[in-house]
PDB file of C-alpha atoms and ligand atoms in Angstrom:
ATOM      1  CA  MET G  16      -0.146   0.079   0.184  1.00  0.00           C
ATOM      2  CA  SER G  17       1.331   3.447  -0.791  1.00  0.00           C
ATOM      3  CA  ARG G  18       2.105   5.671   2.123  1.00  0.00           C
ATOM      4  CA  THR G  19       1.473   9.311   2.287  1.00  0.00           C
ATOM      5  CA  VAL G  20       4.752  11.293   2.892  1.00  0.00           C
ATOM      6  CA  TYR G  21       5.603  14.806   3.214  1.00  0.00           C
ATOM      7  CA  VAL G  22       7.796  16.927   0.921  1.00  0.00           C
ATOM      8  CA  ASN G  23       8.373  20.593   1.184  1.00  0.00           C
ATOM      9  CA  GLY G  24       4.931  21.646   2.464  1.00  0.00           C
ATOM     10  CA  GLU G  25       2.786  18.990   0.745  1.00  0.00           C
ATOM     11  CA  TYR G  26       1.454  15.646   1.660  1.00  0.00           C
ATOM     12  CA  VAL G  27       1.618  13.288  -1.250  1.00  0.00           C
ATOM     13  CA  ALA G  28       1.586   9.638  -2.309  1.00  0.00           C
ATOM     14  CA  GLU G  29       5.167   8.049  -2.041  1.00  0.00           C
ATOM     15  CA  GLU G  30       5.319   7.492  -5.795  1.00  0.00           C
ATOM     16  CA  ASP G  31       4.717  11.298  -6.508  1.00  0.00           C
ATOM     17  CA  ALA G  32       7.305  12.609  -4.005  1.00  0.00           C
ATOM     18  CA  LYS G  33      10.007  14.622  -5.809  1.00  0.00           C
ATOM     19  CA  ILE G  34      13.344  16.299  -4.845  1.00  0.00           C
ATOM     20  CA  SER G  35      15.625  17.985  -7.056  1.00  0.00           C
ATOM     21  CA  ILE G  36      18.590  16.221  -8.137  1.00  0.00           C
ATOM     22  CA  PHE G  37      20.637  19.625  -7.082  1.00  0.00           C
ATOM     23  CA  ASP G  38      19.640  18.919  -3.517  1.00  0.00           C
ATOM     24  CA  ARG G  39      22.673  19.376  -1.451  1.00  0.00           C
ATOM     25  CA  GLY G  40      21.432  16.360   0.742  1.00  0.00           C
ATOM     26  CA  PHE G  41      21.789  14.313  -2.417  1.00  0.00           C
ATOM     27  CA  LEU G  42      24.909  15.925  -3.739  1.00  0.00           C
ATOM     28  CA  MET G  43      26.983  16.719  -0.568  1.00  0.00           C
ATOM     29  CA  ALA G  44      25.259  14.654   2.319  1.00  0.00           C
ATOM     30  CA  ASP G  45      24.363  18.290   3.469  1.00  0.00           C
ATOM     31  CA  GLY G  46      21.592  17.501   5.654  1.00  0.00           C
ATOM     32  CA  VAL G  47      20.500  16.061   9.041  1.00  0.00           C
ATOM     33  CA  TYR G  48      17.886  13.715  10.170  1.00  0.00           C
ATOM     34  CA  GLU G  49      15.875  12.467  13.216  1.00  0.00           C
ATOM     35  CA  VAL G  50      14.042   9.141  13.486  1.00  0.00           C
ATOM     36  CA  THR G  51      11.476   9.311  16.083  1.00  0.00           C
ATOM     37  CA  SER G  52       9.430   6.031  17.483  1.00  0.00           C
ATOM     38  CA  VAL G  53       5.664   5.756  17.406  1.00  0.00           C
ATOM     39  CA  ILE G  54       3.807   3.298  19.745  1.00  0.00           C
ATOM     40  CA  GLY G  55      -0.072   3.394  19.984  1.00  0.00           C
ATOM     41  CA  GLY G  56       0.121   6.133  17.540  1.00  0.00           C
ATOM     42  CA  LYS G  57       2.041   8.515  19.728  1.00  0.00           C
ATOM     43  CA  LEU G  58       5.589   9.907  19.392  1.00  0.00           C
ATOM     44  CA  VAL G  59       8.313   8.678  21.957  1.00  0.00           C
ATOM     45  CA  ASP G  60      10.704  10.979  23.265  1.00  0.00           C
ATOM     46  CA  TRP G  61       9.660  13.840  20.777  1.00  0.00           C
ATOM     47  CA  PRO G  62      11.009  16.679  22.894  1.00  0.00           C
ATOM     48  CA  GLY G  63      14.567  15.270  22.843  1.00  0.00           C
ATOM     49  CA  HIS G  64      14.439  14.570  19.240  1.00  0.00           C
ATOM     50  CA  CYS G  65      13.001  18.144  18.399  1.00  0.00           C
ATOM     51  CA  ALA G  66      15.983  19.620  20.547  1.00  0.00           C
ATOM     52  CA  ARG G  67      18.748  17.702  19.186  1.00  0.00           C
ATOM     53  CA  LEU G  68      17.381  18.387  15.372  1.00  0.00           C
ATOM     54  CA  SER G  69      17.668  22.139  16.489  1.00  0.00           C
ATOM     55  CA  ARG G  70      21.206  21.541  17.590  1.00  0.00           C
ATOM     56  CA  SER G  71      22.219  19.633  14.569  1.00  0.00           C
ATOM     57  CA  LEU G  72      21.122  22.670  12.366  1.00  0.00           C
ATOM     58  CA  ASN G  73      22.958  25.285  14.371  1.00  0.00           C
ATOM     59  CA  GLU G  74      25.994  23.325  14.515  1.00  0.00           C
ATOM     60  CA  LEU G  75      25.817  23.321  10.568  1.00  0.00           C
ATOM     61  CA  ASP G  76      24.543  26.979  10.294  1.00  0.00           C
ATOM     62  CA  MET G  77      21.499  25.408   8.498  1.00  0.00           C
ATOM     63  CA  LYS G  78      18.074  26.852   8.610  1.00  0.00           C
ATOM     64  CA  SER G  79      14.976  25.147  10.223  1.00  0.00           C
ATOM     65  CA  PRO G  80      12.043  24.692   7.702  1.00  0.00           C
ATOM     66  CA  GLY G  81       9.528  25.286  10.554  1.00  0.00           C
ATOM     67  CA  SER G  82       8.949  25.758  14.337  1.00  0.00           C
ATOM     68  CA  ASP G  83       8.962  23.018  17.076  1.00  0.00           C
ATOM     69  CA  GLU G  84       5.359  23.011  17.002  1.00  0.00           C
ATOM     70  CA  GLU G  85       4.929  23.076  12.928  1.00  0.00           C
ATOM     71  CA  LEU G  86       7.336  19.934  12.824  1.00  0.00           C
ATOM     72  CA  LEU G  87       5.329  18.064  15.681  1.00  0.00           C
ATOM     73  CA  ALA G  88       2.056  18.892  13.608  1.00  0.00           C
ATOM     74  CA  ILE G  89       3.586  17.421  10.424  1.00  0.00           C
ATOM     75  CA  HIS G  90       4.684  14.126  12.331  1.00  0.00           C
ATOM     76  CA  ARG G  91       1.239  13.796  13.949  1.00  0.00           C
ATOM     77  CA  GLU G  92      -0.417  14.437  10.575  1.00  0.00           C
ATOM     78  CA  LEU G  93       1.649  11.833   8.760  1.00  0.00           C
ATOM     79  CA  VAL G  94       0.579   9.348  11.739  1.00  0.00           C
ATOM     80  CA  ARG G  95      -3.060  10.135  11.250  1.00  0.00           C
ATOM     81  CA  LEU G  96      -2.800   9.988   7.220  1.00  0.00           C
ATOM     82  CA  ASN G  97      -1.084   6.547   7.393  1.00  0.00           C
ATOM     83  CA  ASP G  98      -2.980   5.387  10.362  1.00  0.00           C
ATOM     84  CA  LEU G  99       0.369   4.475  12.000  1.00  0.00           C
ATOM     85  CA  GLU G 100      -0.121   2.594  15.208  1.00  0.00           C
ATOM     86  CA  GLU G 101       3.591   1.405  15.582  1.00  0.00           C
ATOM     87  CA  GLY G 102       6.635   2.139  13.779  1.00  0.00           C
ATOM     88  CA  MET G 103       8.823   5.211  13.097  1.00  0.00           C
ATOM     89  CA  ILE G 104       8.722   8.623  11.464  1.00  0.00           C
ATOM     90  CA  TYR G 105      11.833   9.460   9.509  1.00  0.00           C
ATOM     91  CA  MET G 106      12.462  13.263   8.897  1.00  0.00           C
ATOM     92  CA  GLN G 107      15.322  14.790   6.955  1.00  0.00           C
ATOM     93  CA  ILE G 108      16.179  18.437   6.557  1.00  0.00           C
ATOM     94  CA  THR G 109      18.949  19.627   3.848  1.00  0.00           C
ATOM     95  CA  ARG G 110      20.280  22.916   3.140  1.00  0.00           C
ATOM     96  CA  GLY G 111      18.425  23.138   0.070  1.00  0.00           C
ATOM     97  CA  ALA G 112      18.891  22.996  -3.759  1.00  0.00           C
ATOM     98  CA  GLU G 113      21.072  24.999  -5.957  1.00  0.00           C
ATOM     99  CA  ASP G 114      23.812  24.550  -8.926  1.00  0.00           C
ATOM    100  CA  ARG G 115      26.462  22.199  -7.339  1.00  0.00           C
ATOM    101  CA  ASP G 116      29.117  24.183  -5.626  1.00  0.00           C
ATOM    102  CA  PHE G 117      30.975  23.216  -2.396  1.00  0.00           C
ATOM    103  CA  ALA G 118      30.238  27.001  -1.104  1.00  0.00           C
ATOM    104  CA  TRP G 119      26.506  27.549  -0.375  1.00  0.00           C
ATOM    105  CA  SER G 120      24.338  30.648  -0.775  1.00  0.00           C
ATOM    106  CA  ASP G 121      22.911  32.336   2.193  1.00  0.00           C
ATOM    107  CA  ASP G 122      19.312  32.493   0.722  1.00  0.00           C
ATOM    108  CA  LEU G 123      19.127  28.820   0.288  1.00  0.00           C
ATOM    109  CA  VAL G 124      15.503  27.360   1.168  1.00  0.00           C
ATOM    110  CA  PRO G 125      16.063  24.102   3.230  1.00  0.00           C
ATOM    111  CA  SER G 126      14.273  20.946   2.039  1.00  0.00           C
ATOM    112  CA  ILE G 127      12.308  18.982   4.298  1.00  0.00           C
ATOM    113  CA  VAL G 128      11.168  15.137   3.719  1.00  0.00           C
ATOM    114  CA  LEU G 129       9.234  12.916   6.200  1.00  0.00           C
ATOM    115  CA  PHE G 130       8.030   9.526   5.835  1.00  0.00           C
ATOM    116  CA  THR G 131       6.464   6.678   8.055  1.00  0.00           C
ATOM    117  CA  GLN G 132       7.896   3.041   8.444  1.00  0.00           C
ATOM    118  CA  ALA G 133       5.294   0.687   9.979  1.00  0.00           C
ATOM    119  CA  LYS G 134       7.294  -1.935  12.032  1.00  0.00           C
ATOM    120  CA  SER G 135       7.263  -3.478  15.402  1.00  0.00           C
ATOM    121  CA  VAL G 136       9.405  -1.738  17.933  1.00  0.00           C
ATOM    122  CA  ALA G 137       7.949  -2.561  21.237  1.00  0.00           C
ATOM    123  CA  GLU G 138       8.563  -6.220  20.711  1.00  0.00           C
ATOM    124  CA  LYS G 139      11.277  -7.910  18.630  1.00  0.00           C
ATOM    125  CA  ALA G 140      12.874 -11.159  18.389  1.00  0.00           C
ATOM    126  CA  GLU G 141      16.199  -9.774  19.307  1.00  0.00           C
ATOM    127  CA  TYR G 142      15.174  -8.359  22.401  1.00  0.00           C
ATOM    128  CA  LYS G 143      14.898 -11.982  23.715  1.00  0.00           C
ATOM    129  CA  THR G 144      18.049 -13.475  22.269  1.00  0.00           C
ATOM    130  CA  GLY G 145      20.270 -10.536  22.220  1.00  0.00           C
ATOM    131  CA  ILE G 146      22.465  -9.359  19.264  1.00  0.00           C
ATOM    132  CA  LYS G 147      26.016 -10.339  18.199  1.00  0.00           C
ATOM    133  CA  VAL G 148      28.450  -7.728  17.509  1.00  0.00           C
ATOM    134  CA  ILE G 149      31.956  -7.352  15.977  1.00  0.00           C
ATOM    135  CA  SER G 150      34.602  -4.668  16.450  1.00  0.00           C
ATOM    136  CA  VAL G 151      35.461  -2.270  13.567  1.00  0.00           C
ATOM    137  CA  GLU G 152      37.780   0.690  13.157  1.00  0.00           C
ATOM    138  CA  ASP G 153      35.850   3.861  13.287  1.00  0.00           C
ATOM    139  CA  ILE G 154      36.235   5.792   9.930  1.00  0.00           C
ATOM    140  CA  ARG G 155      33.506   8.388  10.316  1.00  0.00           C
ATOM    141  CA  TRP G 156      34.188  12.184  10.173  1.00  0.00           C
ATOM    142  CA  ALA G 157      35.028  13.711  13.435  1.00  0.00           C
ATOM    143  CA  ARG G 158      31.640  15.483  14.404  1.00  0.00           C
ATOM    144  CA  ARG G 159      29.622  12.292  14.992  1.00  0.00           C
ATOM    145  CA  ASP G 160      27.520  14.457  17.834  1.00  0.00           C
ATOM    146  CA  ILE G 161      25.808  16.047  14.748  1.00  0.00           C
ATOM    147  CA  LYS G 162      23.256  13.603  13.184  1.00  0.00           C
ATOM    148  CA  THR G 163      24.015  14.005   9.389  1.00  0.00           C
ATOM    149  CA  VAL G 164      22.703  11.934   6.520  1.00  0.00           C
ATOM    150  CA  GLN G 165      26.369  10.810   5.998  1.00  0.00           C
ATOM    151  CA  LEU G 166      25.861   7.173   6.778  1.00  0.00           C
ATOM    152  CA  LEU G 167      28.213   5.487   4.232  1.00  0.00           C
ATOM    153  CA  ALA G 168      30.566   4.589   6.861  1.00  0.00           C
ATOM    154  CA  PRO G 169      28.335   3.084   9.322  1.00  0.00           C
ATOM    155  CA  SER G 170      26.599   1.163   6.477  1.00  0.00           C
ATOM    156  CA  LEU G 171      29.958  -0.372   5.545  1.00  0.00           C
ATOM    157  CA  CYS G 172      30.492  -1.396   9.019  1.00  0.00           C
ATOM    158  CA  LYS G 173      26.791  -2.919   9.318  1.00  0.00           C
ATOM    159  CA  MET G 174      27.623  -4.868   6.191  1.00  0.00           C
ATOM    160  CA  LYS G 175      30.855  -6.065   7.676  1.00  0.00           C
ATOM    161  CA  ALA G 176      28.949  -7.321  10.766  1.00  0.00           C
ATOM    162  CA  LYS G 177      26.455  -9.151   8.539  1.00  0.00           C
ATOM    163  CA  ALA G 178      29.291 -10.823   6.452  1.00  0.00           C
ATOM    164  CA  ALA G 179      30.606 -11.878   9.772  1.00  0.00           C
ATOM    165  CA  GLY G 180      27.264 -13.278  10.906  1.00  0.00           C
ATOM    166  CA  ALA G 181      26.720 -10.644  13.497  1.00  0.00           C
ATOM    167  CA  GLN G 182      23.931  -8.160  13.715  1.00  0.00           C
ATOM    168  CA  ASP G 183      26.052  -4.862  14.434  1.00  0.00           C
ATOM    169  CA  ALA G 184      29.493  -3.563  14.896  1.00  0.00           C
ATOM    170  CA  TRP G 185      31.118  -1.396  17.580  1.00  0.00           C
ATOM    171  CA  MET G 186      33.272   1.342  15.982  1.00  0.00           C
ATOM    172  CA  VAL G 187      36.486   1.322  17.787  1.00  0.00           C
ATOM    173  CA  GLU G 188      39.073   4.493  17.915  1.00  0.00           C
ATOM    174  CA  ASP G 189      42.271   4.633  19.683  1.00  0.00           C
ATOM    175  CA  GLY G 190      41.498   1.501  21.304  1.00  0.00           C
ATOM    176  CA  PHE G 191      37.838   2.548  22.773  1.00  0.00           C
ATOM    177  CA  VAL G 192      34.460   1.951  21.801  1.00  0.00           C
ATOM    178  CA  ASN G 193      32.836   4.808  20.464  1.00  0.00           C
ATOM    179  CA  GLU G 194      29.369   3.412  19.590  1.00  0.00           C
ATOM    180  CA  GLY G 195      27.327   0.974  17.579  1.00  0.00           C
ATOM    181  CA  THR G 196      26.507   1.800  13.824  1.00  0.00           C
ATOM    182  CA  SER G 197      23.264   3.212  14.918  1.00  0.00           C
ATOM    183  CA  ASN G 198      23.025   2.958  18.366  1.00  0.00           C
ATOM    184  CA  ASN G 199      24.979   3.953  21.797  1.00  0.00           C
ATOM    185  CA  ALA G 200      26.961   1.184  23.433  1.00  0.00           C
ATOM    186  CA  TYR G 201      26.925   0.149  27.069  1.00  0.00           C
ATOM    187  CA  ILE G 202      28.283  -2.584  29.427  1.00  0.00           C
ATOM    188  CA  VAL G 203      27.215  -3.619  32.985  1.00  0.00           C
ATOM    189  CA  LYS G 204      30.066  -4.357  35.564  1.00  0.00           C
ATOM    190  CA  ASP G 205      29.531  -7.185  38.293  1.00  0.00           C
ATOM    191  CA  ASP G 206      28.336  -4.693  40.662  1.00  0.00           C
ATOM    192  CA  GLY G 207      25.462  -3.753  38.534  1.00  0.00           C
ATOM    193  CA  THR G 208      27.138  -0.451  37.352  1.00  0.00           C
ATOM    194  CA  ILE G 209      26.492   0.474  33.720  1.00  0.00           C
ATOM    195  CA  VAL G 210      29.222   2.102  31.676  1.00  0.00           C
ATOM    196  CA  THR G 211      28.898   4.188  28.470  1.00  0.00           C
ATOM    197  CA  ARG G 212      31.044   6.563  26.763  1.00  0.00           C
ATOM    198  CA  ASN G 213      30.827  10.123  27.712  1.00  0.00           C
ATOM    199  CA  LEU G 214      29.332  12.762  25.561  1.00  0.00           C
ATOM    200  CA  SER G 215      31.954  14.529  23.109  1.00  0.00           C
ATOM    201  CA  HIS G 216      32.103  14.925  19.230  1.00  0.00           C
ATOM    202  CA  SER G 217      33.078  11.262  19.163  1.00  0.00           C
ATOM    203  CA  ILE G 218      29.312   9.927  19.520  1.00  0.00           C
ATOM    204  CA  LEU G 219      26.072  10.605  18.617  1.00  0.00           C
ATOM    205  CA  HIS G 220      24.211  12.140  21.913  1.00  0.00           C
ATOM    206  CA  GLY G 221      21.479   9.542  21.786  1.00  0.00           C
ATOM    207  CA  ILE G 222      17.915  10.606  22.844  1.00  0.00           C
ATOM    208  CA  THR G 223      17.481   7.102  24.179  1.00  0.00           C
ATOM    209  CA  ARG G 224      20.772   7.182  25.916  1.00  0.00           C
ATOM    210  CA  ALA G 225      19.730  10.304  27.694  1.00  0.00           C
ATOM    211  CA  ALA G 226      16.414   8.900  28.888  1.00  0.00           C
ATOM    212  CA  VAL G 227      17.915   5.374  29.785  1.00  0.00           C
ATOM    213  CA  LEU G 228      20.706   7.191  31.997  1.00  0.00           C
ATOM    214  CA  GLU G 229      18.006   9.160  33.811  1.00  0.00           C
ATOM    215  CA  TYR G 230      15.790   6.339  34.459  1.00  0.00           C
ATOM    216  CA  ALA G 231      18.917   4.399  35.548  1.00  0.00           C
ATOM    217  CA  ARG G 232      19.793   6.991  37.945  1.00  0.00           C
ATOM    218  CA  GLU G 233      16.207   7.186  39.351  1.00  0.00           C
ATOM    219  CA  ALA G 234      16.247   3.431  40.010  1.00  0.00           C
ATOM    220  CA  GLN G 235      19.618   3.837  42.023  1.00  0.00           C
ATOM    221  CA  ILE G 236      21.491   2.058  39.274  1.00  0.00           C
ATOM    222  CA  LYS G 237      25.090   3.619  39.258  1.00  0.00           C
ATOM    223  CA  VAL G 238      26.156   5.109  35.874  1.00  0.00           C
ATOM    224  CA  GLU G 239      29.758   5.803  34.906  1.00  0.00           C
ATOM    225  CA  GLU G 240      30.314   7.728  31.744  1.00  0.00           C
ATOM    226  CA  ARG G 241      33.754   6.770  30.324  1.00  0.00           C
ATOM    227  CA  PRO G 242      35.241   5.123  27.415  1.00  0.00           C
ATOM    228  CA  PHE G 243      35.771   1.313  27.639  1.00  0.00           C
ATOM    229  CA  THR G 244      37.556  -1.281  25.526  1.00  0.00           C
ATOM    230  CA  ILE G 245      36.525  -4.227  23.700  1.00  0.00           C
ATOM    231  CA  GLU G 246      38.288  -6.381  26.151  1.00  0.00           C
ATOM    232  CA  GLU G 247      36.564  -4.680  29.145  1.00  0.00           C
ATOM    233  CA  ALA G 248      33.429  -5.396  27.339  1.00  0.00           C
ATOM    234  CA  GLN G 249      34.159  -9.045  26.720  1.00  0.00           C
ATOM    235  CA  GLY G 250      34.710  -9.507  30.373  1.00  0.00           C
ATOM    236  CA  ALA G 251      31.628  -7.544  31.735  1.00  0.00           C
ATOM    237  CA  ALA G 252      28.469  -9.067  33.139  1.00  0.00           C
ATOM    238  CA  GLU G 253      26.187  -7.693  30.337  1.00  0.00           C
ATOM    239  CA  ALA G 254      26.504  -5.430  27.406  1.00  0.00           C
ATOM    240  CA  PHE G 255      23.517  -3.628  25.379  1.00  0.00           C
ATOM    241  CA  VAL G 256      22.926  -1.048  22.800  1.00  0.00           C
ATOM    242  CA  THR G 257      20.280   2.007  22.999  1.00  0.00           C
ATOM    243  CA  ALA G 258      18.415   3.725  20.031  1.00  0.00           C
ATOM    244  CA  ALA G 259      15.159   5.151  19.347  1.00  0.00           C
ATOM    245  CA  SER G 260      14.302   2.324  16.902  1.00  0.00           C
ATOM    246  CA  THR G 261      15.341  -0.524  19.294  1.00  0.00           C
ATOM    247  CA  PHE G 262      15.164   1.129  22.767  1.00  0.00           C
ATOM    248  CA  VAL G 263      17.395  -1.283  24.889  1.00  0.00           C
ATOM    249  CA  CYS G 264      18.573  -4.330  23.033  1.00  0.00           C
ATOM    250  CA  PRO G 265      21.005  -6.735  24.714  1.00  0.00           C
ATOM    251  CA  VAL G 266      24.300  -7.828  23.234  1.00  0.00           C
ATOM    252  CA  VAL G 267      25.342 -11.378  23.952  1.00  0.00           C
ATOM    253  CA  GLU G 268      28.479 -11.788  21.860  1.00  0.00           C
ATOM    254  CA  ILE G 269      31.462  -9.524  21.054  1.00  0.00           C
ATOM    255  CA  ASP G 270      34.043 -10.602  18.486  1.00  0.00           C
ATOM    256  CA  GLY G 271      33.020 -14.144  19.066  1.00  0.00           C
ATOM    257  CA  VAL G 272      33.546 -14.062  22.655  1.00  0.00           C
ATOM    258  CA  GLN G 273      30.289 -14.741  24.866  1.00  0.00           C
ATOM    259  CA  VAL G 274      29.344 -11.580  27.356  1.00  0.00           C
ATOM    260  CA  GLY G 275      28.312 -12.963  30.751  1.00  0.00           C
ATOM    261  CA  SER G 276      26.110 -15.898  30.250  1.00  0.00           C
ATOM    262  CA  GLY G 277      25.622 -15.572  26.767  1.00  0.00           C
ATOM    263  CA  THR G 278      22.035 -14.704  27.223  1.00  0.00           C
ATOM    264  CA  PRO G 279      20.202 -11.191  27.803  1.00  0.00           C
ATOM    265  CA  GLY G 280      21.044  -9.915  31.249  1.00  0.00           C
ATOM    266  CA  PRO G 281      18.725  -8.525  33.991  1.00  0.00           C
ATOM    267  CA  VAL G 282      19.966  -4.889  33.970  1.00  0.00           C
ATOM    268  CA  ALA G 283      19.357  -4.691  30.248  1.00  0.00           C
ATOM    269  CA  ALA G 284      15.816  -6.259  30.707  1.00  0.00           C
ATOM    270  CA  ARG G 285      14.783  -3.940  33.567  1.00  0.00           C
ATOM    271  CA  LEU G 286      16.096  -0.647  31.745  1.00  0.00           C
ATOM    272  CA  ARG G 287      14.088  -1.851  28.788  1.00  0.00           C
ATOM    273  CA  GLU G 288      10.941  -2.125  30.740  1.00  0.00           C
ATOM    274  CA  ILE G 289      11.476   1.048  32.703  1.00  0.00           C
ATOM    275  CA  TYR G 290      12.165   2.901  29.535  1.00  0.00           C
ATOM    276  CA  LEU G 291       9.031   1.567  27.827  1.00  0.00           C
ATOM    277  CA  ALA G 292       6.899   2.384  30.531  1.00  0.00           C
ATOM    278  CA  GLU G 293       8.179   5.658  31.226  1.00  0.00           C
ATOM    279  CA  SER G 294       8.416   7.081  27.782  1.00  0.00           C
ATOM    280  CA  LEU G 295       4.861   5.822  27.114  1.00  0.00           C
ATOM    281  CA  LYS G 296       3.772   7.803  29.805  1.00  0.00           C
ATOM    282  CA  LYS G 297       5.268  10.853  28.009  1.00  0.00           C
ATOM    283  CA  ALA G 298       4.744  10.070  24.397  1.00  0.00           C
ATOM    284  CA  VAL G 299       2.754  12.840  22.430  1.00  0.00           C
TER     285      VAL G 299
HETATM  286  N1  LIG V  21      24.663   6.619  17.499  1.00  0.00           N
HETATM  287  C1  LIG V  21      24.431   6.453  16.314  1.00  0.00           C
HETATM  288  C2  LIG V  21      25.541   6.493  15.732  1.00  0.00           C
HETATM  289  C3  LIG V  21      23.004   6.628  15.904  1.00  0.00           C
HETATM  290  O1  LIG V  21      23.054   6.595  14.586  1.00  0.00           O
HETATM  291  C4  LIG V  21      22.038   6.559  16.715  1.00  0.00           C
HETATM  292  C5  LIG V  21      20.685   6.643  16.082  1.00  0.00           C
HETATM  293  O2  LIG V  21      20.501   6.582  15.027  1.00  0.00           O
HETATM  294  C6  LIG V  21      22.124   6.545  18.012  1.00  0.00           C
HETATM  295  C7  LIG V  21      23.702   6.427  18.584  1.00  0.00           C
HETATM  296  C8  LIG V  21      20.991   6.308  19.060  1.00  0.00           C
HETATM  297  O3  LIG V  21      20.564   7.740  19.258  1.00  0.00           O
HETATM  298  P1  LIG V  21      19.042   7.814  19.505  1.00  0.00           P
HETATM  299  O4  LIG V  21      18.850   7.194  20.752  1.00  0.00           O
HETATM  300  O5  LIG V  21      18.707   9.147  19.435  1.00  0.00           O
HETATM  301  O6  LIG V  21      18.186   7.073  18.423  1.00  0.00           O
END
């Protein structure tokens, strides 16, 4: 069935959606995006995604095509038009279209595209089985805190993981784990403390990460924000990843080495439960 998507001010059938071949998002990966989960027809963690979008746009000196309220209204209208109960909404904003040049014009009008993806997010087989990851070198650019559409490096890493029989890759730099290809990475120490890399330009400031750490602290779970190595992760009690599309997902194997018992651990399961319950209360 054809979806209704949003392109530059209009709601159109997906087969009628058009973007210029001169759009800088297409030619230069000059664009940013957000992915927001929908459960029960409501947006999960919307204020966080909205705030990060503004930050990404500001960091790149890019104009926003609409106010927070207007962007929320478009999200809601797409949920309604597509009868979306559960899944995701992808929103991409690019600097706009003009004849190809590295330098851009100040008066460029940004392009905006949104579409829905119906899929299970609250329940997935991998939450029960856990996923296997491999380590790869982090070959991305230096500003990973900006959520740009330049996703070729993580796509290559993901394909490498698939070829190795794993589901994802943890990207390593100077001996320390940055994050997964599309998620933040965590380990759990024997005493139950959660360890995840501190925020910097090295990693994306995950919206799910922020929420999960807040809920963990509220639940008296200790949190250490610092880098960790693959060796430390392999010897940890548990490991997991977080993202808007997977919430909290256990990691049971790293580079062929079983983590903990080799099955999803209790801390990840508890955090997933708390995250779902709390974020659904706040969904809009
Ligand atoms: N890290 C990277 C590289 C990502 O691409 C993503 C999500 O796409 C995340 C972390 C998780 O961020 P969020 O929780 O905001 O989805």
